[in-house]
Short mmCIF file of C-alpha atoms in Angstrom, two decimals:
data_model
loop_
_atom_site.label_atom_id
_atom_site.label_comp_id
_atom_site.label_asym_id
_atom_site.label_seq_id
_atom_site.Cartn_x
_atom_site.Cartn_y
_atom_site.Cartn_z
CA UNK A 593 -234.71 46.58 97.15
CA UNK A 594 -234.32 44.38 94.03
CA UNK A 595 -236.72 44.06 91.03
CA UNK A 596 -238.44 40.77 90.86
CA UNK A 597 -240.76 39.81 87.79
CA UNK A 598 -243.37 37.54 88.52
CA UNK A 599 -245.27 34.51 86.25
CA UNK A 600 -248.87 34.19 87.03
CA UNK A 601 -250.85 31.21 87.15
CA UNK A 602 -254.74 30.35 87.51
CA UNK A 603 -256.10 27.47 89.80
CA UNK A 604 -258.77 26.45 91.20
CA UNK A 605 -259.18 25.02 94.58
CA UNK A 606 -262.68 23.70 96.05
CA UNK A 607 -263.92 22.64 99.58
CA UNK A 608 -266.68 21.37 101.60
CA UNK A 609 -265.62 23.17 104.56
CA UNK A 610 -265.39 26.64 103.23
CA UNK A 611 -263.93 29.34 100.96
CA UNK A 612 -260.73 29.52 103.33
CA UNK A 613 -260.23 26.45 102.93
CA UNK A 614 -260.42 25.89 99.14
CA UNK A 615 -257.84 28.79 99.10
CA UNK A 616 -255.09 26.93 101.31
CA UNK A 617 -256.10 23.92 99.66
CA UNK A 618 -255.12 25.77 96.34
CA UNK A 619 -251.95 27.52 97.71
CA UNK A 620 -250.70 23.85 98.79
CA UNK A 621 -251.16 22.58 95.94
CA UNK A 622 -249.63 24.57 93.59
CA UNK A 623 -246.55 24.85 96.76
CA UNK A 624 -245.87 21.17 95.80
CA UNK A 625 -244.77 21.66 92.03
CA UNK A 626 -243.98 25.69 92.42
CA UNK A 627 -241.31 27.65 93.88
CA UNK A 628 -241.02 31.42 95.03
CA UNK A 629 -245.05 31.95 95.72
CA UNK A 630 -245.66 35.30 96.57
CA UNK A 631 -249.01 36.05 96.21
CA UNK A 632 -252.58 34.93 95.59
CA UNK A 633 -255.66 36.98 94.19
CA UNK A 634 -259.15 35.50 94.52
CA UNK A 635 -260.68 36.26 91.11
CA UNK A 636 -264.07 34.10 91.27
CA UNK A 637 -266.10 32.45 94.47
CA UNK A 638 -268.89 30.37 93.37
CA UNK A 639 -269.95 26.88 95.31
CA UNK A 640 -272.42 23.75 94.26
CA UNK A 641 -275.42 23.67 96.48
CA UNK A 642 -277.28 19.61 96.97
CA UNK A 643 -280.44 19.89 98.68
CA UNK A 644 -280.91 23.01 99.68
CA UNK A 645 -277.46 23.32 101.52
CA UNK A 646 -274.05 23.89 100.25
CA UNK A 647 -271.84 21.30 99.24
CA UNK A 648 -268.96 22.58 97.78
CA UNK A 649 -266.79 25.96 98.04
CA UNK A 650 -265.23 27.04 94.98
CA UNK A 651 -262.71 29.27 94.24
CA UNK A 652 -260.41 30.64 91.41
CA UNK A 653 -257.14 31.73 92.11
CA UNK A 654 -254.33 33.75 90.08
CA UNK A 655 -251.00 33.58 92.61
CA UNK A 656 -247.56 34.70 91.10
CA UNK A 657 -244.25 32.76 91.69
CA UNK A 658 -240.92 34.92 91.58
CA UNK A 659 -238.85 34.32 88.26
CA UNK A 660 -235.02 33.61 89.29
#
């Protein structure tokens, strides 16, 4: 097995379907502009609530991307 070092990044995704979906939302994004994603670690959930129900998930992301 090699060594790998890893860069970490921070993003946050959001949804109005749900959590899961903020986080592949997220993981796509950062796909588009990012090679070598490994990993993802959900560091914060929070959402925006409009009357009385929830509007928006929110979530805050670190994922590391494999250093060549």
């Amino acid at each position: 097995m090699s060594d790998h070092v890893y860069k970490l990044i921070e993003v946050a995704g959001s949804s109005t379907t749900g959590y899961d979906d903020a986080i592949q939302k997220a993981v796509a994004k950062a796909a588009e502009s990012l090679d070598h994603l490994d990993w993802f670690e959900v560091t914060e959930m929070r959402g925006h609530i409009k009357d009385g129900r929830i509007a928006h998930f929110q979530v805050v992301l670190k994922i590391g991307f494999r250093l060549e």
